[in-house]
Amino acid sequence: MAPPQGQMRPGRQLAVLGLIFVVLYSLVFFSDASGGWKDRLEPRLGLDLIGGTRLTLEATNNIDGKPPTAENLEEARQIIENRVNAYGVAEAEVVTEGNRNIVVSLPGENRELTDVGSAAELRFRKVLKAADGSGAVAAPAATPSAGATPTPSGSAAPKPSGSAAPKPSGSAAPKPSGSASPKPSGSAAPKVTASPNAGGQGGGAPAPSASATPSAPASPSAPAATPSAAPVPQSVADQRKAVEQKVKAPAWAAASALQGPADLAADPSLAEKLKPFGELSPQEIAVLTPQMQFNVPTISCAQLDKRPAASIKDEKQPAVACEDGAVKYLLDVAKVVGTDISDANAVLDQTSAWVVSLDFTGDGQDKWTALTREAFNNEGGACDQSALGQDGKCRVAVVLDNEIVSSPEIQGVLTGDSQITGNFTSKDANDLASDLRYGALPVTFVPQTQQNVTATLGDSQLRAGLLAAGIGLLLVVVYSFFYYRLLGSVIFLSLVLSALLVFGALVVLGRQIGFTLTLAGIAGMIVSLGVAADSFVIYFERLKDEIREGRSPRSAVPRAWIRARRTIISANAITLMSAVVLYIVSVGTVKGFAFALGLATVLDLVVVFLFRHPIMTMFARTRAFLSPRVSGLGRALPARAAEQANPRNTRVKEA
């Protein structure tokens, strides 16, 4: 027989709750899960519970060593925190320490964090000249006359590292990719080349092979096509003066007189004079002018590659950098920079290789088009014969911090976006895209110490916290059975179901969004128990009031639910709003507390609607519910029985 219209069907709501459990724990055991059943039930734990890695970054503004401003340090902290969170790691602690340091703490073992402090300053610079960067004192083959095509062994001659050929309109040809040889690094990073997207005008010529060798560097008498240097800060000038004293006056005078790469084979005495520059440290090399770094052949790429971070940060000044560890480039001012990029994403290209796709801003796209036009036409003859690619066009170096990641030859005026391509893994491409997407750091960082942190303190605190939570939960259950008796079983079962829902959600969220459980999160869940207990008291006391007013238990249950429901929803809504606000305005572990509190509150509402009310409706239909000793309704039922025995005293009739 079908129930009357409007009557509740508790079986349906319990079935919905059961379906939620089936779906949730199917995700727990089978979605992105590995290992045994125990491993699949483990949530992600935070630094305070399982330990992790802590990295200290020391910040300086420039090579002058001055501390950064408080505003720049805070901006850098926020960018680093965004980079860390983009790795899929939640509950990361990124805090400032003093006026120079930022401390990054991440849960988990053996994490490599040094990359999060990279400046990620992207610059696009024309290659004006190329020269040998081996630092040899006498290398006749490394400095041929202009216009020759050298074929020395090793890496004395510069090699083009890709091409930026546009794709003809309507063509199905794939985007050209660079073909530079990898540049070795201490971190074993993959080789990277740049390949601007197809677009605009141009012949769509193929990229030069990695073995192509451009012409030799210009003769010493060739004028340097670089703008005049800006005023030097006093501290840098002092360091430069100290370097001058170290190399002695004859060497400094000889280096200052050079107008191009010195031909040591033609003047052996010059090689002896310039020899002291090969003994300078990378820090000392960094304070020299770009012209001196490029023109002095005894200054090697080994020295230039190890310069301090931000050594070529100023986009308004020319710079010197190396590619392949042995080719030295004199670079023009940067006419397109990282702020001209609106977005960066790691994607798969047509060959299923990982690349970093760059989307320019409106102004940035105009600058990029203008730069490719200038390079394609070699306006003003700025690019020396030594710097031209295989097809006689200027190249544009993609410079990330102090490193040239690629220098493609520009074979057309490009009006589309660009890609940075190379032997990327998915992680490498996503890490680089994340660095570029969140912007360059306003402060230069030098990693100081990275250490593994044990969870000894966290273990003891966890045991103490779980013990406190267990004792508190036990007291709630004992009191519930003592005061509400049969209704106490509803409280107990509701808390168990809420705990199972919260636990399953923690495991799934840990895998999907990187949520990490910390001591603060456990505290948030314990606080949510109080909110859940309050909702029981509201409902049960309202039920007693309805029975005292003369209604039978069966009719009192739905009426009490309707009247208590608003109060329960309001109380939980206030808690939820508090958790949301706290999550938005807080940082670090406080976010974990707010997230756990909000999650437990939402799931408690699910249990209230899909379990507590349906099970109470089912209990109201049993005989035990009518017994004061069993139901826990106490004096409400005897008062109801007395009114039924003496109808004259009945003031309220059943609805």
mmCIF file of N, CA, C and O in Angstrom, residues 7-36:
data_model
loop_
_atom_site.group_PDB
_atom_site.id
_atom_site.type_symbol
_atom_site.label_atom_id
_atom_site.label_comp_id
_atom_site.label_asym_id
_atom_site.label_seq_id
_atom_site.Cartn_x
_atom_site.Cartn_y
_atom_site.Cartn_z
ATOM 1 N N GLN A 7 3.631 12.047 2.867
ATOM 2 C CA GLN A 7 4.297 11.286 3.914
ATOM 3 C C GLN A 7 5.709 10.923 3.487
ATOM 4 O O GLN A 7 5.957 10.570 2.346
ATOM 5 N N MET A 8 6.623 10.976 4.441
ATOM 6 C CA MET A 8 8.035 10.746 4.137
ATOM 7 C C MET A 8 8.311 9.261 3.882
ATOM 8 O O MET A 8 7.706 8.385 4.499
ATOM 9 N N ARG A 9 9.231 8.997 2.961
ATOM 10 C CA ARG A 9 9.702 7.642 2.685
ATOM 11 C C ARG A 9 11.151 7.543 3.163
ATOM 12 O O ARG A 9 12.081 7.845 2.415
ATOM 13 N N PRO A 10 11.384 7.151 4.423
ATOM 14 C CA PRO A 10 12.761 7.147 4.956
ATOM 15 C C PRO A 10 13.688 6.214 4.206
ATOM 16 O O PRO A 10 14.894 6.436 4.137
ATOM 17 N N GLY A 11 13.124 5.123 3.630
ATOM 18 C CA GLY A 11 13.972 4.184 2.903
ATOM 19 C C GLY A 11 14.685 4.826 1.736
ATOM 20 O O GLY A 11 15.830 4.475 1.417
ATOM 21 N N ARG A 12 14.051 5.769 1.051
ATOM 22 C CA ARG A 12 14.668 6.429 -0.099
ATOM 23 C C ARG A 12 15.875 7.263 0.316
ATOM 24 O O ARG A 12 16.921 7.242 -0.337
ATOM 25 N N GLN A 13 15.703 8.002 1.409
ATOM 26 C CA GLN A 13 16.812 8.849 1.859
ATOM 27 C C GLN A 13 17.991 8.016 2.357
ATOM 28 O O GLN A 13 19.150 8.340 2.105
ATOM 29 N N LEU A 14 17.673 6.924 3.046
ATOM 30 C CA LEU A 14 18.754 6.039 3.484
ATOM 31 C C LEU A 14 19.439 5.388 2.294
ATOM 32 O O LEU A 14 20.664 5.159 2.315
ATOM 33 N N ALA A 15 18.667 5.093 1.241
ATOM 34 C CA ALA A 15 19.268 4.521 0.033
ATOM 35 C C ALA A 15 20.202 5.516 -0.645
ATOM 36 O O ALA A 15 21.268 5.149 -1.155
ATOM 37 N N VAL A 16 19.821 6.802 -0.662
ATOM 38 C CA VAL A 16 20.687 7.837 -1.233
ATOM 39 C C VAL A 16 21.982 7.936 -0.444
ATOM 40 O O VAL A 16 23.079 8.039 -1.017
ATOM 41 N N LEU A 17 21.869 7.893 0.895
ATOM 42 C CA LEU A 17 23.074 7.940 1.723
ATOM 43 C C LEU A 17 23.964 6.733 1.454
ATOM 44 O O LEU A 17 25.198 6.858 1.363
ATOM 45 N N GLY A 18 23.338 5.552 1.317
ATOM 46 C CA GLY A 18 24.123 4.362 0.998
ATOM 47 C C GLY A 18 24.827 4.480 -0.337
ATOM 48 O O GLY A 18 25.981 4.057 -0.484
ATOM 49 N N LEU A 19 24.151 5.089 -1.333
ATOM 50 C CA LEU A 19 24.775 5.283 -2.647
ATOM 51 C C LEU A 19 25.977 6.223 -2.552
ATOM 52 O O LEU A 19 27.004 6.004 -3.205
ATOM 53 N N ILE A 20 25.857 7.255 -1.723
ATOM 54 C CA ILE A 20 26.983 8.180 -1.529
ATOM 55 C C ILE A 20 28.181 7.439 -0.955
ATOM 56 O O ILE A 20 29.331 7.636 -1.387
ATOM 57 N N PHE A 21 27.939 6.567 0.018
ATOM 58 C CA PHE A 21 29.034 5.794 0.603
ATOM 59 C C PHE A 21 29.671 4.869 -0.430
ATOM 60 O O PHE A 21 30.901 4.720 -0.481
ATOM 61 N N VAL A 22 28.849 4.228 -1.258
ATOM 62 C CA VAL A 22 29.385 3.320 -2.264
ATOM 63 C C VAL A 22 30.286 4.070 -3.243
ATOM 64 O O VAL A 22 31.399 3.635 -3.568
ATOM 65 N N VAL A 23 29.815 5.241 -3.729
ATOM 66 C CA VAL A 23 30.598 6.023 -4.682
ATOM 67 C C VAL A 23 31.881 6.536 -4.036
ATOM 68 O O VAL A 23 32.976 6.449 -4.622
ATOM 69 N N LEU A 24 31.761 7.067 -2.810
ATOM 70 C CA LEU A 24 32.923 7.650 -2.135
ATOM 71 C C LEU A 24 34.008 6.610 -1.907
ATOM 72 O O LEU A 24 35.194 6.824 -2.226
ATOM 73 N N TYR A 25 33.632 5.460 -1.374
ATOM 74 C CA TYR A 25 34.656 4.469 -1.062
ATOM 75 C C TYR A 25 35.108 3.678 -2.285
ATOM 76 O O TYR A 25 36.175 3.050 -2.256
ATOM 77 N N SER A 26 34.335 3.724 -3.360
ATOM 78 C CA SER A 26 34.851 3.206 -4.629
ATOM 79 C C SER A 26 35.998 4.076 -5.112
ATOM 80 O O SER A 26 37.011 3.574 -5.616
ATOM 81 N N LEU A 27 35.851 5.401 -4.943
ATOM 82 C CA LEU A 27 36.940 6.309 -5.294
ATOM 83 C C LEU A 27 38.145 6.101 -4.385
ATOM 84 O O LEU A 27 39.298 6.171 -4.820
ATOM 85 N N VAL A 28 37.871 5.847 -3.097
ATOM 86 C CA VAL A 28 38.964 5.636 -2.144
ATOM 87 C C VAL A 28 39.805 4.425 -2.533
ATOM 88 O O VAL A 28 41.041 4.459 -2.522
ATOM 89 N N PHE A 29 39.158 3.332 -2.909
ATOM 90 C CA PHE A 29 39.874 2.081 -3.141
ATOM 91 C C PHE A 29 40.349 1.896 -4.579
ATOM 92 O O PHE A 29 41.305 1.159 -4.819
ATOM 93 N N PHE A 30 39.700 2.586 -5.541
ATOM 94 C CA PHE A 30 40.010 2.270 -6.931
ATOM 95 C C PHE A 30 40.421 3.467 -7.790
ATOM 96 O O PHE A 30 40.881 3.271 -8.897
ATOM 97 N N SER A 31 40.255 4.695 -7.325
ATOM 98 C CA SER A 31 40.604 5.866 -8.131
ATOM 99 C C SER A 31 41.993 6.362 -7.756
ATOM 100 O O SER A 31 42.213 6.824 -6.621
ATOM 101 N N ASP A 32 42.944 6.282 -8.702
ATOM 102 C CA ASP A 32 44.321 6.730 -8.478
ATOM 103 C C ASP A 32 44.941 6.087 -7.249
ATOM 104 O O ASP A 32 45.756 6.692 -6.554
ATOM 105 N N ALA A 33 44.506 4.865 -6.944
ATOM 106 C CA ALA A 33 44.995 4.179 -5.751
ATOM 107 C C ALA A 33 46.028 3.140 -6.136
ATOM 108 O O ALA A 33 45.987 2.565 -7.219
ATOM 109 N N SER A 34 46.948 2.905 -5.243
ATOM 110 C CA SER A 34 47.986 1.895 -5.464
ATOM 111 C C SER A 34 48.376 1.288 -4.130
ATOM 112 O O SER A 34 48.098 1.840 -3.068
ATOM 113 N N GLY A 35 49.044 0.137 -4.187
ATOM 114 C CA GLY A 35 49.454 -0.532 -2.974
ATOM 115 C C GLY A 35 48.346 -1.405 -2.408
ATOM 116 O O GLY A 35 47.320 -1.675 -3.044
ATOM 117 N N GLY A 36 48.545 -1.847 -1.159
ATOM 118 C CA GLY A 36 47.565 -2.697 -0.496
ATOM 119 C C GLY A 36 46.366 -1.912 -0.011
ATOM 120 O O GLY A 36 46.269 -0.689 -0.166
#
